[in-house]
């Protein structure tokens, strides 16, 4: 009897995990023509900066509508209308998401000093912003604004350029070599592997400026003096046979080097790769 229930129980677990795996999340696919308005196809993040302008202009319009300040409203309306209507010029596929009749009404109500109708119209425009954001904002940010490693090459310890996956495999191997050697009391091996790790991290440090240009801070944050100190301390402790302390420092390195970088680079990068592979037919060919 007990065995019977156990089997039911286990098959339920297996069955239900099957269901979870079969469930899919539906994300709407943003038009591939967006790439034109983002780096690297464009010099600037044009689409995103247009969004920032729209938010500021909408805030100014709300503020002056409340103050019933028609002249200031008219000044901001010129740019708002220009930017709002430019969205469908940039992405013709999204023409039906933009409501040009609302901006026309806004001008009319402003000229009439009908501030009650102005407020209602601003709300309707705001709804049109929200409706597009709900469908597209998250995936567009992940696709066009996350680090793209496809062209980054990092030297391995023999001086040969490698892609990011190979580099990461190497780093992971060195980290585990150190941990295995420490746990088995093989300090010489641990020291050798820690030299390999150190060299590989230095090589990787040369790649940061590809994206971070002349901003030295991001590299300092992850591969700067604190990490150099931690590696020195690690090697000192390995030499002195302080296994526990060495293991503790390894934990610190894993968090302050590996996990810290993964939070800003790996998580979004993996999401981006997943989204792009889904959209393989229209985005991959652009990059
Ligand atoms: C530049 C910041 C950065 C640092 C520092 C970093 N990683 Fe990564 N790591 C990444 C990125 C980006 C990916 C995703 C690569 C991909 O698959 O496209 C990744 C992926 C990985 C993977 C999965 C590899 C695969 O096959 O997909 C492993 C394992 C890994 N990192 C280990 C480490 C370890 C261990 C460290 C610390 C010693 C480390 N990483 C430090 C950025 C970093
Ligand atoms: C046709 C679709 C569409 C419409 C309409 C639209 N947006 Fe956006 N908006 C987007 C997408 C896509 C993003 C994500 C861009 C990114 O993160 O790079 C975005 C992002 C934003 C952001 C950036 C948020 C952040 O801090 O990351 C702001 C602000 C914004 N929109 C304001 C507005 C305002 C205000 C309006 C209306 C007046 C508007 N948007 C109308 C598509 C739209
Ligand atoms: C493929 C491009 C790319 C490469 C290569 C790259 N990063 Fe980044 N990094 C980004 C992007 C994009 C962001 C998020 C936006 C920003 O802060 O610029 C970011 C953010 C960061 C941040 C958080 C923001 C900050 O300034 O504190 C740190 C830290 C960082 N990177 C460190 C590094 C280090 C260290 C390396 C080299 C090992 C590196 N990055 C290599 C693209 C890259």
Coordinates of N, CA and C in Angstrom, one line a residue, residues 89-226:
X89 N 7.5 57.2 -37.7 CA 8.4 57.4 -38.8 C 9.6 56.4 -38.6
X90 N 10.0 56.3 -37.3 CA 11.1 55.4 -37.0 C 10.8 54.0 -37.2
X91 N 9.6 53.6 -36.7 CA 9.1 52.2 -36.8 C 7.7 52.2 -37.4
X92 N 7.7 52.1 -38.8 CA 6.4 52.1 -39.4 C 5.5 51.0 -39.0
X93 N 6.1 49.8 -38.6 CA 5.3 48.7 -38.1 C 4.5 49.1 -36.9
X94 N 4.9 50.1 -36.2 CA 4.1 50.5 -35.0 C 3.2 51.7 -35.2
X95 N 2.9 52.0 -36.4 CA 2.1 53.1 -36.8 C 0.8 53.1 -36.0
X96 N 0.1 52.0 -35.8 CA -1.2 51.9 -35.2 C -1.1 52.1 -33.7
X97 N 0.1 52.1 -33.1 CA 0.3 52.3 -31.7 C 0.3 53.8 -31.3
X98 N 0.5 54.6 -32.3 CA 0.6 56.1 -32.1 C -0.7 56.7 -32.4
X99 N -1.1 57.7 -31.6 CA -2.4 58.3 -31.8 C -2.3 59.8 -32.2
X100 N -2.0 60.1 -33.5 CA -1.7 61.5 -33.9 C -3.0 62.4 -33.7
X101 N -4.2 61.8 -33.8 CA -5.4 62.6 -33.5 C -5.4 63.1 -32.1
X102 N -4.8 62.4 -31.2 CA -4.8 62.9 -29.8 C -3.9 64.1 -29.6
X103 N -2.8 64.1 -30.4 CA -1.9 65.3 -30.3 C -2.5 66.5 -30.9
X104 N -3.3 66.3 -32.0 CA -4.0 67.4 -32.7 C -5.1 67.9 -31.7
X105 N -5.8 67.0 -31.0 CA -6.8 67.5 -30.0 C -6.1 68.3 -28.9
X106 N -5.0 67.8 -28.5 CA -4.3 68.5 -27.4 C -3.9 69.9 -27.8
X107 N -3.5 70.2 -29.0 CA -3.2 71.5 -29.5 C -4.5 72.4 -29.4
X108 N -5.5 71.8 -29.9 CA -6.8 72.5 -30.0 C -7.3 72.9 -28.6
X109 N -7.3 71.9 -27.7 CA -7.8 72.2 -26.3 C -6.9 73.2 -25.6
X110 N -5.6 73.2 -25.9 CA -4.7 74.1 -25.3 C -5.0 75.5 -25.8
X111 N -5.2 75.7 -27.1 CA -5.5 77.0 -27.7 C -6.8 77.5 -27.1
X112 N -7.7 76.6 -26.9 CA -9.1 77.0 -26.3 C -9.0 77.2 -24.8
X113 N -7.8 76.9 -24.2 CA -7.7 77.0 -22.8 C -8.7 76.1 -22.0
X114 N -9.0 75.0 -22.7 CA -9.9 74.0 -22.1 C -9.0 73.0 -21.3
X115 N -8.6 73.4 -20.1 CA -7.6 72.6 -19.4 C -8.1 71.3 -18.9
X116 N -9.5 71.2 -18.7 CA -10.1 70.0 -18.3 C -9.9 68.9 -19.4
X117 N -10.2 69.3 -20.6 CA -10.0 68.4 -21.7 C -8.6 68.1 -22.0
X118 N -7.7 69.1 -21.7 CA -6.3 68.9 -21.9 C -5.9 67.7 -21.0
X119 N -6.3 67.8 -19.7 CA -5.9 66.8 -18.8 C -6.4 65.4 -19.2
X120 N -7.6 65.3 -19.7 CA -8.2 64.0 -20.2 C -7.4 63.5 -21.3
X121 N -7.0 64.4 -22.3 CA -6.3 64.0 -23.4 C -4.9 63.5 -23.1
X122 N -4.2 64.2 -22.1 CA -2.9 63.8 -21.7 C -3.0 62.4 -21.1
X123 N -4.1 62.1 -20.4 CA -4.2 60.7 -19.8 C -4.4 59.7 -21.0
X124 N -5.1 60.0 -22.0 CA -5.3 59.1 -23.1 C -3.9 58.9 -23.8
X125 N -3.2 59.9 -24.0 CA -1.8 59.8 -24.6 C -1.0 58.9 -23.7
X126 N -1.0 59.1 -22.4 CA -0.3 58.3 -21.5 C -0.7 56.8 -21.6
X127 N -2.0 56.5 -21.8 CA -2.4 55.2 -22.0 C -1.8 54.5 -23.2
X128 N -1.6 55.4 -24.3 CA -1.0 54.8 -25.5 C 0.5 54.5 -25.3
X129 N 1.2 55.3 -24.4 CA 2.5 54.9 -24.0 C 2.5 53.6 -23.3
X130 N 1.7 53.5 -22.3 CA 1.7 52.3 -21.4 C 1.4 51.0 -22.2
X131 N 0.5 51.2 -23.2 CA 0.0 50.0 -23.9 C 1.2 49.4 -24.7
X132 N 2.0 50.3 -25.3 CA 3.2 49.8 -26.1 C 4.2 49.2 -25.1
X133 N 4.4 49.9 -24.0 CA 5.4 49.4 -23.0 C 5.1 48.0 -22.5
X134 N 3.8 47.8 -22.2 CA 3.4 46.5 -21.7 C 3.8 45.4 -22.6
X135 N 3.6 45.7 -23.9 CA 3.9 44.6 -24.9 C 5.4 44.5 -25.2
X136 N 6.1 45.6 -25.2 CA 7.5 45.5 -25.8 C 8.7 46.0 -25.0
X137 N 8.4 46.7 -23.9 CA 9.6 47.4 -23.3 C 10.6 46.5 -22.8
X138 N 10.3 45.5 -22.1 CA 11.3 44.6 -21.4 C 12.2 43.9 -22.4
X139 N 11.5 43.3 -23.5 CA 12.4 42.6 -24.4 C 13.2 43.5 -25.3
X140 N 12.7 44.7 -25.6 CA 13.5 45.6 -26.4 C 14.8 46.1 -25.6
X141 N 14.6 46.4 -24.3 CA 15.7 46.7 -23.4 C 16.7 45.6 -23.4
X142 N 16.3 44.4 -23.2 CA 17.2 43.2 -23.1 C 17.9 43.0 -24.4
X143 N 17.2 43.2 -25.5 CA 17.9 42.9 -26.8 C 18.9 44.0 -27.2
X144 N 18.5 45.2 -27.1 CA 19.3 46.3 -27.6 C 20.2 47.0 -26.6
X145 N 20.0 46.7 -25.4 CA 20.9 47.5 -24.4 C 21.7 46.6 -23.5
X146 N 21.7 45.3 -23.8 CA 22.6 44.4 -22.9 C 23.9 44.2 -23.6
X147 N 24.9 43.8 -22.9 CA 26.2 43.6 -23.5 C 26.2 42.5 -24.5
X148 N 26.7 42.8 -25.7 CA 26.8 41.8 -26.8 C 28.2 41.3 -26.9
X149 N 28.5 40.1 -26.5 CA 29.8 39.5 -26.5 C 30.2 38.8 -27.7
X150 N 29.3 38.8 -28.8 CA 29.6 37.9 -29.9 C 31.0 38.3 -30.6
X151 N 31.4 39.6 -30.5 CA 32.6 39.9 -31.2 C 33.8 40.1 -30.3
X152 N 33.6 39.8 -29.0 CA 34.7 40.1 -28.0 C 35.6 38.8 -28.0
X153 N 36.9 39.1 -28.1 CA 37.9 38.0 -28.0 C 38.8 38.3 -26.8
X154 N 39.1 37.2 -26.0 CA 39.9 37.4 -24.8 C 41.1 36.4 -25.0
X155 N 42.3 36.9 -24.7 CA 43.4 36.0 -24.8 C 43.4 34.9 -23.7
X156 N 43.7 33.6 -24.1 CA 43.9 32.6 -23.0 C 45.3 32.7 -22.5
X157 N 45.7 31.8 -21.6 CA 47.0 31.9 -21.0 C 48.1 31.5 -21.9
X158 N 47.8 30.9 -23.1 CA 48.8 30.7 -24.2 C 48.9 31.8 -25.2
X159 N 48.0 32.9 -24.9 CA 48.1 34.0 -25.8 C 47.1 33.9 -27.0
X160 N 46.3 32.9 -27.1 CA 45.4 32.7 -28.2 C 44.0 33.3 -27.9
X161 N 43.5 34.1 -28.9 CA 42.2 34.7 -28.7 C 41.1 33.7 -28.6
X162 N 40.2 33.9 -27.6 CA 39.1 32.9 -27.4 C 37.8 33.7 -27.2
X163 N 36.7 33.0 -27.5 CA 35.4 33.7 -27.3 C 35.0 33.7 -25.8
X164 N 33.9 34.3 -25.5 CA 33.6 34.4 -24.0 C 33.3 33.0 -23.4
X165 N 32.6 32.1 -24.1 CA 32.3 30.8 -23.6 C 33.6 30.1 -23.2
X166 N 34.6 30.1 -24.1 CA 35.8 29.3 -23.7 C 36.5 30.0 -22.6
X167 N 36.5 31.3 -22.6 CA 37.2 32.0 -21.5 C 36.6 31.7 -20.1
X168 N 35.2 31.6 -20.1 CA 34.5 31.3 -18.9 C 34.8 29.9 -18.4
X169 N 34.8 29.0 -19.4 CA 35.1 27.6 -19.1 C 36.5 27.5 -18.4
X170 N 37.5 28.2 -19.0 CA 38.8 28.2 -18.4 C 38.8 28.7 -16.9
X171 N 38.1 29.9 -16.7 CA 38.0 30.5 -15.4 C 37.4 29.5 -14.4
X172 N 36.3 28.9 -14.9 CA 35.6 28.0 -14.0 C 36.5 26.8 -13.6
X173 N 37.3 26.3 -14.7 CA 38.2 25.2 -14.4 C 39.3 25.6 -13.4
X174 N 39.8 26.8 -13.5 CA 40.9 27.2 -12.6 C 40.3 27.3 -11.2
X175 N 39.1 27.9 -11.1 CA 38.5 28.1 -9.7 C 38.4 26.7 -9.1
X176 N 37.8 25.8 -9.8 CA 37.6 24.4 -9.2 C 38.9 23.7 -9.0
X177 N 39.9 23.9 -9.9 CA 41.2 23.2 -9.6 C 41.7 23.7 -8.3
X178 N 41.6 25.0 -8.0 CA 42.1 25.5 -6.7 C 41.3 24.9 -5.6
X179 N 40.0 24.8 -5.7 CA 39.1 24.3 -4.6 C 39.4 22.8 -4.4
X180 N 39.5 22.1 -5.4 CA 39.8 20.6 -5.3 C 41.1 20.4 -4.6
X181 N 42.2 21.1 -5.1 CA 43.5 21.0 -4.5 C 43.5 21.4 -3.1
X182 N 42.8 22.5 -2.7 CA 42.8 22.9 -1.3 C 42.1 21.8 -0.5
X183 N 41.0 21.3 -1.0 CA 40.3 20.3 -0.1 C 41.1 19.0 0.0
X184 N 42.0 18.7 -0.9 CA 42.9 17.5 -0.8 C 44.3 17.8 -0.3
X185 N 44.5 19.0 0.2 CA 45.8 19.4 0.8 C 46.9 19.4 -0.2
X186 N 46.6 19.6 -1.5 CA 47.7 19.7 -2.5 C 48.0 21.1 -2.8
X187 N 48.8 21.7 -1.9 CA 49.0 23.2 -1.9 C 49.7 23.6 -3.2
X188 N 50.7 22.8 -3.6 CA 51.5 23.2 -4.8 C 50.5 23.4 -6.0
X189 N 49.6 22.3 -6.2 CA 48.7 22.4 -7.3 C 47.8 23.7 -7.2
X190 N 47.4 23.9 -5.9 CA 46.5 25.1 -5.7 C 47.2 26.3 -6.1
X191 N 48.5 26.4 -5.8 CA 49.2 27.6 -6.1 C 49.4 27.8 -7.6
X192 N 49.7 26.7 -8.3 CA 49.8 26.8 -9.8 C 48.5 27.2 -10.4
X193 N 47.4 26.6 -9.9 CA 46.1 27.0 -10.5 C 45.7 28.5 -10.2
X194 N 46.2 28.9 -9.0 CA 45.9 30.3 -8.7 C 46.7 31.3 -9.6
X195 N 47.9 30.9 -10.0 CA 48.6 31.7 -11.0 C 47.9 31.7 -12.3
X196 N 47.3 30.6 -12.7 CA 46.6 30.5 -14.0 C 45.4 31.4 -13.9
X197 N 44.7 31.4 -12.8 CA 43.5 32.2 -12.6 C 43.8 33.7 -12.7
X198 N 44.9 34.0 -12.0 CA 45.3 35.4 -12.0 C 45.7 35.9 -13.4
X199 N 46.4 35.1 -14.1 CA 46.8 35.5 -15.5 C 45.5 35.6 -16.4
X200 N 44.6 34.7 -16.3 CA 43.4 34.7 -17.1 C 42.5 35.9 -16.8
X201 N 42.5 36.3 -15.5 CA 41.7 37.5 -15.1 C 42.4 38.7 -15.7
X202 N 43.7 38.8 -15.6 CA 44.4 39.9 -16.2 C 44.1 40.0 -17.7
X203 N 44.1 38.9 -18.4 CA 43.8 38.9 -19.8 C 42.4 39.4 -20.1
X204 N 41.5 39.0 -19.2 CA 40.1 39.4 -19.4 C 40.0 40.9 -19.2
X205 N 40.8 41.4 -18.2 CA 40.7 42.8 -17.9 C 41.1 43.7 -19.1
X206 N 41.8 43.1 -20.1 CA 42.1 43.9 -21.3 C 40.9 44.1 -22.2
X207 N 39.9 43.3 -22.0 CA 38.7 43.4 -22.9 C 37.7 44.5 -22.4
X208 N 37.8 44.9 -21.1 CA 36.7 45.7 -20.6 C 36.6 47.0 -21.4
X209 N 37.7 47.6 -21.8 CA 37.7 48.9 -22.5 C 37.0 48.8 -23.9
X210 N 36.8 47.6 -24.4 CA 36.1 47.5 -25.7 C 34.7 48.2 -25.6
X211 N 34.1 47.9 -24.5 CA 32.8 48.5 -24.2 C 32.8 49.7 -23.3
X212 N 33.6 49.7 -22.3 CA 33.6 50.7 -21.3 C 34.6 51.9 -21.7
X213 N 35.2 51.8 -22.8 CA 36.0 52.9 -23.4 C 37.0 53.4 -22.4
X214 N 37.0 54.7 -22.1 CA 38.0 55.3 -21.2 C 37.5 55.4 -19.8
X215 N 36.4 54.7 -19.5 CA 35.8 54.7 -18.1 C 36.6 53.6 -17.3
X216 N 37.4 54.0 -16.4 CA 38.3 53.0 -15.7 C 37.5 52.4 -14.5
X217 N 36.4 53.0 -14.1 CA 35.8 52.5 -12.9 C 35.2 51.1 -13.0
X218 N 34.5 50.7 -14.1 CA 33.9 49.4 -14.1 C 35.0 48.3 -13.9
X219 N 36.2 48.5 -14.5 CA 37.2 47.5 -14.4 C 37.8 47.5 -12.9
X220 N 37.9 48.7 -12.4 CA 38.4 48.8 -11.0 C 37.5 48.1 -10.0
X221 N 36.2 48.2 -10.3 CA 35.1 47.6 -9.4 C 35.3 46.1 -9.3
X222 N 35.6 45.5 -10.4 CA 35.6 44.0 -10.4 C 37.0 43.4 -10.5
X223 N 37.9 44.0 -11.3 CA 39.3 43.5 -11.4 C 40.3 44.5 -10.9
X224 N 40.0 45.3 -9.9 CA 40.9 46.3 -9.5 C 41.7 45.9 -8.3
X225 N 42.1 46.9 -7.5 CA 43.1 46.6 -6.4 C 42.6 45.7 -5.4
X226 N 41.2 45.7 -5.1 CA 40.7 44.8 -4.1 C 40.9 43.3 -4.6

